[in-house]
Amino acid sequence: MKEVEIRRLLAANLLCALSIVLTAVVPSVFLEGFTVLGTHLTWLCVCSVCVGTLNVILHLVLKPSQSPKRSSFAQKISRFLKCCIYFFISCILFHAIIVLYGAPLIESVTETFLFAVLLSTYTTLQCLCILGPNIQVWIRVFSKNGAMSIWESSLQITTVCSILGAWFGAFPIPLDWDRPWQVWPISCSLGATFGYMAGLIIAPLWIHWNRKQLTYKSR
């Protein structure tokens, strides 16, 4: 396993983590009264757009899943449209799952959907960038010992951390503390964000420490 590839992964992940920090600071310069808690829906939109855009740019620059086969322009357009459809479907599915787990069905629909978009950005968008719109490959990667590269291993870790963070973030909501951050879906979205950032940092470190034990099969 090349150390250079691990450093590339670490640099990319640190950039993603830094972009999240900046989404909590930079918009306050341009938007009066902007805060993560006070204008949470605005922050959800800003964070989703910034993280999503950066992930796409990093994928285009680093090309972690570059295929030896060259695609035609029509194939690239078709792949892009499929990715857009998959991302939208992911948002709908996450929205439905969140409602099934207890989120308001009719009230706070906007809040729930924007949280679903954020969660899709942390999970599905990364899968689309690295694996493409191929469900069979997704199943392979998220099965036991299914990763075939350090990027796929990192994808496993960040995805799981994001979902676990969102799940743990729901625990304080029913508690009678009457805190501003207990308003739906602040604690869940912050939990998902902290989980995602933790995954970004943990993934390259875990891969580095276990690089001698990790043997990836060739594609």
PDB file of C-alpha atoms in Angstrom:
ATOM      1  CA  MET A   1       0.000   0.000   0.000  1.00  0.00           C
ATOM      2  CA  LYS A   2       1.491   3.337  -1.055  1.00  0.00           C
ATOM      3  CA  GLU A   3       2.001   5.981   1.624  1.00  0.00           C
ATOM      4  CA  VAL A   4       1.390   8.634  -1.039  1.00  0.00           C
ATOM      5  CA  GLU A   5      -2.163   7.394  -1.557  1.00  0.00           C
ATOM      6  CA  ILE A   6      -2.838   7.512   2.181  1.00  0.00           C
ATOM      7  CA  ARG A   7      -1.528  11.084   2.310  1.00  0.00           C
ATOM      8  CA  ARG A   8      -3.809  12.028  -0.588  1.00  0.00           C
ATOM      9  CA  LEU A   9      -6.745  10.537   1.278  1.00  0.00           C
ATOM     10  CA  LEU A  10      -5.800  12.369   4.480  1.00  0.00           C
ATOM     11  CA  ALA A  11      -5.456  15.688   2.639  1.00  0.00           C
ATOM     12  CA  ALA A  12      -8.814  15.240   0.899  1.00  0.00           C
ATOM     13  CA  ASN A  13     -10.555  14.316   4.157  1.00  0.00           C
ATOM     14  CA  LEU A  14      -9.021  17.244   6.039  1.00  0.00           C
ATOM     15  CA  LEU A  15     -10.223  19.596   3.298  1.00  0.00           C
ATOM     16  CA  CYS A  16     -13.757  18.236   3.689  1.00  0.00           C
ATOM     17  CA  ALA A  17     -13.599  18.665   7.470  1.00  0.00           C
ATOM     18  CA  LEU A  18     -12.256  22.208   7.055  1.00  0.00           C
ATOM     19  CA  SER A  19     -15.059  23.068   4.642  1.00  0.00           C
ATOM     20  CA  ILE A  20     -17.623  22.156   7.308  1.00  0.00           C
ATOM     21  CA  VAL A  21     -15.898  24.395   9.848  1.00  0.00           C
ATOM     22  CA  LEU A  22     -15.888  27.243   7.338  1.00  0.00           C
ATOM     23  CA  THR A  23     -19.632  26.840   6.674  1.00  0.00           C
ATOM     24  CA  ALA A  24     -20.208  27.747  10.317  1.00  0.00           C
ATOM     25  CA  VAL A  25     -17.992  30.845  10.155  1.00  0.00           C
ATOM     26  CA  VAL A  26     -17.829  32.375   6.666  1.00  0.00           C
ATOM     27  CA  PRO A  27     -21.608  32.857   6.014  1.00  0.00           C
ATOM     28  CA  SER A  28     -21.869  35.066   9.119  1.00  0.00           C
ATOM     29  CA  VAL A  29     -19.708  37.620   7.279  1.00  0.00           C
ATOM     30  CA  PHE A  30     -22.231  37.903   4.437  1.00  0.00           C
ATOM     31  CA  LEU A  31     -25.520  37.005   6.164  1.00  0.00           C
ATOM     32  CA  GLU A  32     -26.616  39.160   9.069  1.00  0.00           C
ATOM     33  CA  GLY A  33     -27.612  37.171  12.137  1.00  0.00           C
ATOM     34  CA  PHE A  34     -26.349  33.877  10.727  1.00  0.00           C
ATOM     35  CA  THR A  35     -25.633  31.171  13.319  1.00  0.00           C
ATOM     36  CA  VAL A  36     -25.644  27.395  13.122  1.00  0.00           C
ATOM     37  CA  LEU A  37     -28.371  27.156  15.756  1.00  0.00           C
ATOM     38  CA  GLY A  38     -30.322  30.355  15.088  1.00  0.00           C
ATOM     39  CA  THR A  39     -30.536  29.971  11.305  1.00  0.00           C
ATOM     40  CA  HIS A  40     -30.131  26.219  11.177  1.00  0.00           C
ATOM     41  CA  LEU A  41     -32.016  25.630   7.936  1.00  0.00           C
ATOM     42  CA  THR A  42     -29.771  28.113   6.140  1.00  0.00           C
ATOM     43  CA  TRP A  43     -26.727  26.366   7.551  1.00  0.00           C
ATOM     44  CA  LEU A  44     -28.064  22.985   6.388  1.00  0.00           C
ATOM     45  CA  CYS A  45     -28.324  24.328   2.833  1.00  0.00           C
ATOM     46  CA  VAL A  46     -24.901  25.990   2.924  1.00  0.00           C
ATOM     47  CA  CYS A  47     -23.206  22.931   4.422  1.00  0.00           C
ATOM     48  CA  SER A  48     -24.818  20.504   1.972  1.00  0.00           C
ATOM     49  CA  VAL A  49     -23.870  22.624  -1.041  1.00  0.00           C
ATOM     50  CA  CYS A  50     -20.294  23.285   0.096  1.00  0.00           C
ATOM     51  CA  VAL A  51     -19.494  19.718   1.153  1.00  0.00           C
ATOM     52  CA  GLY A  52     -21.167  18.275  -1.925  1.00  0.00           C
ATOM     53  CA  THR A  53     -19.353  20.635  -4.290  1.00  0.00           C
ATOM     54  CA  LEU A  54     -15.987  19.971  -2.654  1.00  0.00           C
ATOM     55  CA  ASN A  55     -16.498  16.207  -2.835  1.00  0.00           C
ATOM     56  CA  VAL A  56     -17.230  16.419  -6.556  1.00  0.00           C
ATOM     57  CA  ILE A  57     -14.191  18.651  -7.176  1.00  0.00           C
ATOM     58  CA  LEU A  58     -11.885  16.360  -5.180  1.00  0.00           C
ATOM     59  CA  HIS A  59     -13.191  13.375  -7.113  1.00  0.00           C
ATOM     60  CA  LEU A  60     -12.483  15.078 -10.430  1.00  0.00           C
ATOM     61  CA  VAL A  61      -8.990  16.163  -9.333  1.00  0.00           C
ATOM     62  CA  LEU A  62      -7.793  13.078  -7.452  1.00  0.00           C
ATOM     63  CA  LYS A  63      -9.685  10.491  -9.552  1.00  0.00           C
ATOM     64  CA  PRO A  64      -9.716   7.809  -6.813  1.00  0.00           C
ATOM     65  CA  SER A  65     -11.830   5.453  -8.939  1.00  0.00           C
ATOM     66  CA  GLN A  66     -10.400   6.117 -12.370  1.00  0.00           C
ATOM     67  CA  SER A  67     -11.419   3.380 -14.786  1.00  0.00           C
ATOM     68  CA  PRO A  68      -9.034   2.127 -17.479  1.00  0.00           C
ATOM     69  CA  LYS A  69     -11.918   2.349 -19.957  1.00  0.00           C
ATOM     70  CA  ARG A  70     -12.538   5.745 -21.482  1.00  0.00           C
ATOM     71  CA  SER A  71     -16.127   6.944 -21.527  1.00  0.00           C
ATOM     72  CA  SER A  72     -17.727   8.870 -24.336  1.00  0.00           C
ATOM     73  CA  PHE A  73     -19.370  12.238 -23.725  1.00  0.00           C
ATOM     74  CA  ALA A  74     -22.816  10.635 -23.954  1.00  0.00           C
ATOM     75  CA  GLN A  75     -21.843   8.025 -21.343  1.00  0.00           C
ATOM     76  CA  LYS A  76     -20.580  10.758 -19.010  1.00  0.00           C
ATOM     77  CA  ILE A  77     -23.846  12.670 -19.372  1.00  0.00           C
ATOM     78  CA  SER A  78     -25.834   9.495 -18.729  1.00  0.00           C
ATOM     79  CA  ARG A  79     -23.720   8.735 -15.647  1.00  0.00           C
ATOM     80  CA  PHE A  80     -24.200  12.288 -14.347  1.00  0.00           C
ATOM     81  CA  LEU A  81     -27.988  12.124 -14.780  1.00  0.00           C
ATOM     82  CA  LYS A  82     -28.101   8.734 -13.043  1.00  0.00           C
ATOM     83  CA  CYS A  83     -26.097  10.166 -10.140  1.00  0.00           C
ATOM     84  CA  CYS A  84     -28.546  13.071  -9.825  1.00  0.00           C
ATOM     85  CA  ILE A  85     -31.506  10.668  -9.812  1.00  0.00           C
ATOM     86  CA  TYR A  86     -29.835   8.382  -7.264  1.00  0.00           C
ATOM     87  CA  PHE A  87     -29.073  11.339  -5.003  1.00  0.00           C
ATOM     88  CA  PHE A  88     -32.669  12.571  -5.156  1.00  0.00           C
ATOM     89  CA  ILE A  89     -33.971   9.065  -4.428  1.00  0.00           C
ATOM     90  CA  SER A  90     -31.558   8.869  -1.494  1.00  0.00           C
ATOM     91  CA  CYS A  91     -32.968  12.113  -0.075  1.00  0.00           C
ATOM     92  CA  ILE A  92     -36.515  10.749  -0.345  1.00  0.00           C
ATOM     93  CA  LEU A  93     -35.545   7.423   1.254  1.00  0.00           C
ATOM     94  CA  PHE A  94     -33.689   9.100   4.114  1.00  0.00           C
ATOM     95  CA  HIS A  95     -36.676  11.403   4.629  1.00  0.00           C
ATOM     96  CA  ALA A  96     -39.009   8.383   4.841  1.00  0.00           C
ATOM     97  CA  ILE A  97     -36.671   6.500   7.194  1.00  0.00           C
ATOM     98  CA  ILE A  98     -36.303   9.543   9.457  1.00  0.00           C
ATOM     99  CA  VAL A  99     -40.100   9.883   9.650  1.00  0.00           C
ATOM    100  CA  LEU A 100     -40.419   6.182  10.479  1.00  0.00           C
ATOM    101  CA  TYR A 101     -37.944   6.711  13.317  1.00  0.00           C
ATOM    102  CA  GLY A 102     -40.190   9.350  14.855  1.00  0.00           C
ATOM    103  CA  ALA A 103     -39.744  12.647  13.007  1.00  0.00           C
ATOM    104  CA  PRO A 104     -42.942  14.703  12.452  1.00  0.00           C
ATOM    105  CA  LEU A 105     -44.841  13.478   9.397  1.00  0.00           C
ATOM    106  CA  ILE A 106     -46.574  16.729   8.427  1.00  0.00           C
ATOM    107  CA  GLU A 107     -44.998  19.357  10.660  1.00  0.00           C
ATOM    108  CA  SER A 108     -41.391  20.377  10.026  1.00  0.00           C
ATOM    109  CA  VAL A 109     -41.358  18.775   6.563  1.00  0.00           C
ATOM    110  CA  THR A 110     -38.788  21.282   5.316  1.00  0.00           C
ATOM    111  CA  GLU A 111     -36.520  20.660   8.297  1.00  0.00           C
ATOM    112  CA  THR A 112     -36.743  16.897   7.878  1.00  0.00           C
ATOM    113  CA  PHE A 113     -36.066  16.999   4.147  1.00  0.00           C
ATOM    114  CA  LEU A 114     -33.061  19.327   4.489  1.00  0.00           C
ATOM    115  CA  PHE A 115     -31.658  17.012   7.152  1.00  0.00           C
ATOM    116  CA  ALA A 116     -32.174  14.117   4.726  1.00  0.00           C
ATOM    117  CA  VAL A 117     -30.291  16.101   2.065  1.00  0.00           C
ATOM    118  CA  LEU A 118     -27.421  16.698   4.497  1.00  0.00           C
ATOM    119  CA  LEU A 119     -27.274  13.012   5.409  1.00  0.00           C
ATOM    120  CA  SER A 120     -27.348  12.065   1.725  1.00  0.00           C
ATOM    121  CA  THR A 121     -24.478  14.477   1.097  1.00  0.00           C
ATOM    122  CA  TYR A 122     -22.389  12.812   3.806  1.00  0.00           C
ATOM    123  CA  THR A 123     -23.154   9.283   2.600  1.00  0.00           C
ATOM    124  CA  THR A 124     -24.755   8.788  -0.825  1.00  0.00           C
ATOM    125  CA  LEU A 125     -22.898  11.564  -2.621  1.00  0.00           C
ATOM    126  CA  GLN A 126     -19.550  10.074  -1.593  1.00  0.00           C
ATOM    127  CA  CYS A 127     -20.694   6.675  -2.861  1.00  0.00           C
ATOM    128  CA  LEU A 128     -21.711   8.215  -6.176  1.00  0.00           C
ATOM    129  CA  CYS A 129     -18.374  10.010  -6.536  1.00  0.00           C
ATOM    130  CA  ILE A 130     -16.216   6.989  -5.727  1.00  0.00           C
ATOM    131  CA  LEU A 131     -18.367   4.025  -6.801  1.00  0.00           C
ATOM    132  CA  GLY A 132     -20.667   5.550  -9.371  1.00  0.00           C
ATOM    133  CA  PRO A 133     -24.385   4.745  -9.818  1.00  0.00           C
ATOM    134  CA  ASN A 134     -23.879   0.998  -9.470  1.00  0.00           C
ATOM    135  CA  ILE A 135     -25.896  -0.618  -6.678  1.00  0.00           C
ATOM    136  CA  GLN A 136     -24.063  -3.949  -6.999  1.00  0.00           C
ATOM    137  CA  VAL A 137     -20.741  -2.223  -6.325  1.00  0.00           C
ATOM    138  CA  TRP A 138     -22.283  -0.443  -3.335  1.00  0.00           C
ATOM    139  CA  ILE A 139     -23.438  -3.776  -1.923  1.00  0.00           C
ATOM    140  CA  ARG A 140     -19.982  -5.233  -2.491  1.00  0.00           C
ATOM    141  CA  VAL A 141     -18.209  -2.330  -0.750  1.00  0.00           C
ATOM    142  CA  PHE A 142     -20.469  -2.382   2.302  1.00  0.00           C
ATOM    143  CA  SER A 143     -20.289  -6.140   2.706  1.00  0.00           C
ATOM    144  CA  LYS A 144     -17.675  -7.769   4.931  1.00  0.00           C
ATOM    145  CA  ASN A 145     -14.153  -7.291   3.527  1.00  0.00           C
ATOM    146  CA  GLY A 146     -15.667  -5.791   0.377  1.00  0.00           C
ATOM    147  CA  ALA A 147     -13.388  -2.745   0.064  1.00  0.00           C
ATOM    148  CA  MET A 148     -10.852  -2.906  -2.773  1.00  0.00           C
ATOM    149  CA  SER A 149      -9.014   0.374  -2.107  1.00  0.00           C
ATOM    150  CA  ILE A 150      -8.237   2.773   0.717  1.00  0.00           C
ATOM    151  CA  TRP A 151     -10.865   5.134  -0.706  1.00  0.00           C
ATOM    152  CA  GLU A 152     -13.528   2.468  -0.343  1.00  0.00           C
ATOM    153  CA  SER A 153     -12.365   1.703   3.200  1.00  0.00           C
ATOM    154  CA  SER A 154     -12.604   5.408   4.008  1.00  0.00           C
ATOM    155  CA  LEU A 155     -16.065   5.465   2.439  1.00  0.00           C
ATOM    156  CA  GLN A 156     -17.186   2.642   4.722  1.00  0.00           C
ATOM    157  CA  ILE A 157     -15.937   4.428   7.844  1.00  0.00           C
ATOM    158  CA  THR A 158     -17.299   7.904   7.059  1.00  0.00           C
ATOM    159  CA  THR A 159     -20.705   6.552   6.019  1.00  0.00           C
ATOM    160  CA  VAL A 160     -21.130   4.470   9.159  1.00  0.00           C
ATOM    161  CA  CYS A 161     -19.895   7.318  11.389  1.00  0.00           C
ATOM    162  CA  SER A 162     -22.331   9.782   9.783  1.00  0.00           C
ATOM    163  CA  ILE A 163     -25.348   7.520  10.286  1.00  0.00           C
ATOM    164  CA  LEU A 164     -24.338   6.610  13.836  1.00  0.00           C
ATOM    165  CA  GLY A 165     -23.791  10.297  14.622  1.00  0.00           C
ATOM    166  CA  ALA A 166     -27.278  11.148  13.375  1.00  0.00           C
ATOM    167  CA  TRP A 167     -28.750   8.299  15.421  1.00  0.00           C
ATOM    168  CA  PHE A 168     -26.951   9.305  18.619  1.00  0.00           C
ATOM    169  CA  GLY A 169     -27.926  12.919  17.978  1.00  0.00           C
ATOM    170  CA  ALA A 170     -31.593  11.987  18.361  1.00  0.00           C
ATOM    171  CA  PHE A 171     -31.173  10.871  21.987  1.00  0.00           C
ATOM    172  CA  PRO A 172     -31.296  14.358  23.608  1.00  0.00           C
ATOM    173  CA  ILE A 173     -34.431  15.485  21.716  1.00  0.00           C
ATOM    174  CA  PRO A 174     -37.073  13.919  24.017  1.00  0.00           C
ATOM    175  CA  LEU A 175     -35.246  14.986  27.203  1.00  0.00           C
ATOM    176  CA  ASP A 176     -36.919  17.796  29.110  1.00  0.00           C
ATOM    177  CA  TRP A 177     -33.938  20.147  29.090  1.00  0.00           C
ATOM    178  CA  ASP A 178     -35.569  22.878  26.975  1.00  0.00           C
ATOM    179  CA  ARG A 179     -32.331  23.755  25.193  1.00  0.00           C
ATOM    180  CA  PRO A 180     -32.235  25.589  21.833  1.00  0.00           C
ATOM    181  CA  TRP A 181     -30.203  22.807  20.205  1.00  0.00           C
ATOM    182  CA  GLN A 182     -32.907  20.249  21.053  1.00  0.00           C
ATOM    183  CA  VAL A 183     -35.229  21.722  18.410  1.00  0.00           C
ATOM    184  CA  TRP A 184     -35.703  19.315  15.491  1.00  0.00           C
ATOM    185  CA  PRO A 185     -33.457  18.514  13.654  1.00  0.00           C
ATOM    186  CA  ILE A 186     -30.504  20.448  15.139  1.00  0.00           C
ATOM    187  CA  SER A 187     -29.070  17.758  17.405  1.00  0.00           C
ATOM    188  CA  CYS A 188     -29.414  15.078  14.706  1.00  0.00           C
ATOM    189  CA  SER A 189     -27.784  17.158  11.987  1.00  0.00           C
ATOM    190  CA  LEU A 190     -24.984  18.209  14.331  1.00  0.00           C
ATOM    191  CA  GLY A 191     -24.563  14.581  15.388  1.00  0.00           C
ATOM    192  CA  ALA A 192     -24.316  13.501  11.752  1.00  0.00           C
ATOM    193  CA  THR A 193     -21.843  16.303  11.061  1.00  0.00           C
ATOM    194  CA  PHE A 194     -19.598  15.453  14.009  1.00  0.00           C
ATOM    195  CA  GLY A 195     -19.827  11.783  13.075  1.00  0.00           C
ATOM    196  CA  TYR A 196     -18.862  12.570   9.477  1.00  0.00           C
ATOM    197  CA  MET A 197     -15.931  14.729  10.574  1.00  0.00           C
ATOM    198  CA  ALA A 198     -14.801  12.045  13.015  1.00  0.00           C
ATOM    199  CA  GLY A 199     -14.956   9.483  10.212  1.00  0.00           C
ATOM    200  CA  LEU A 200     -12.895  11.737   7.939  1.00  0.00           C
ATOM    201  CA  ILE A 201     -10.127  11.886  10.523  1.00  0.00           C
ATOM    202  CA  ILE A 202     -10.374   8.299  11.777  1.00  0.00           C
ATOM    203  CA  ALA A 203     -10.381   6.683   8.313  1.00  0.00           C
ATOM    204  CA  PRO A 204      -6.861   7.617   7.109  1.00  0.00           C
ATOM    205  CA  LEU A 205      -5.399   7.060  10.573  1.00  0.00           C
ATOM    206  CA  TRP A 206      -6.990   3.614  10.846  1.00  0.00           C
ATOM    207  CA  ILE A 207      -5.831   2.697   7.342  1.00  0.00           C
ATOM    208  CA  HIS A 208      -2.289   3.886   8.153  1.00  0.00           C
ATOM    209  CA  TRP A 209      -2.114   1.882  11.366  1.00  0.00           C
ATOM    210  CA  ASN A 210      -3.500  -1.245   9.688  1.00  0.00           C
ATOM    211  CA  ARG A 211      -1.802  -0.863   6.299  1.00  0.00           C
ATOM    212  CA  LYS A 212       0.248  -4.035   6.758  1.00  0.00           C
ATOM    213  CA  GLN A 213      -2.869  -6.111   7.443  1.00  0.00           C
ATOM    214  CA  LEU A 214      -4.951  -4.574   4.664  1.00  0.00           C
ATOM    215  CA  THR A 215      -4.643  -6.458   1.408  1.00  0.00           C
ATOM    216  CA  TYR A 216      -6.931  -5.293  -1.371  1.00  0.00           C
ATOM    217  CA  LYS A 217      -7.914  -7.579  -4.206  1.00  0.00           C
ATOM    218  CA  SER A 218      -7.386  -6.278  -7.704  1.00  0.00           C
ATOM    219  CA  ARG A 219     -10.466  -5.119  -9.603  1.00  0.00           C
TER     220      ARG A 219
END
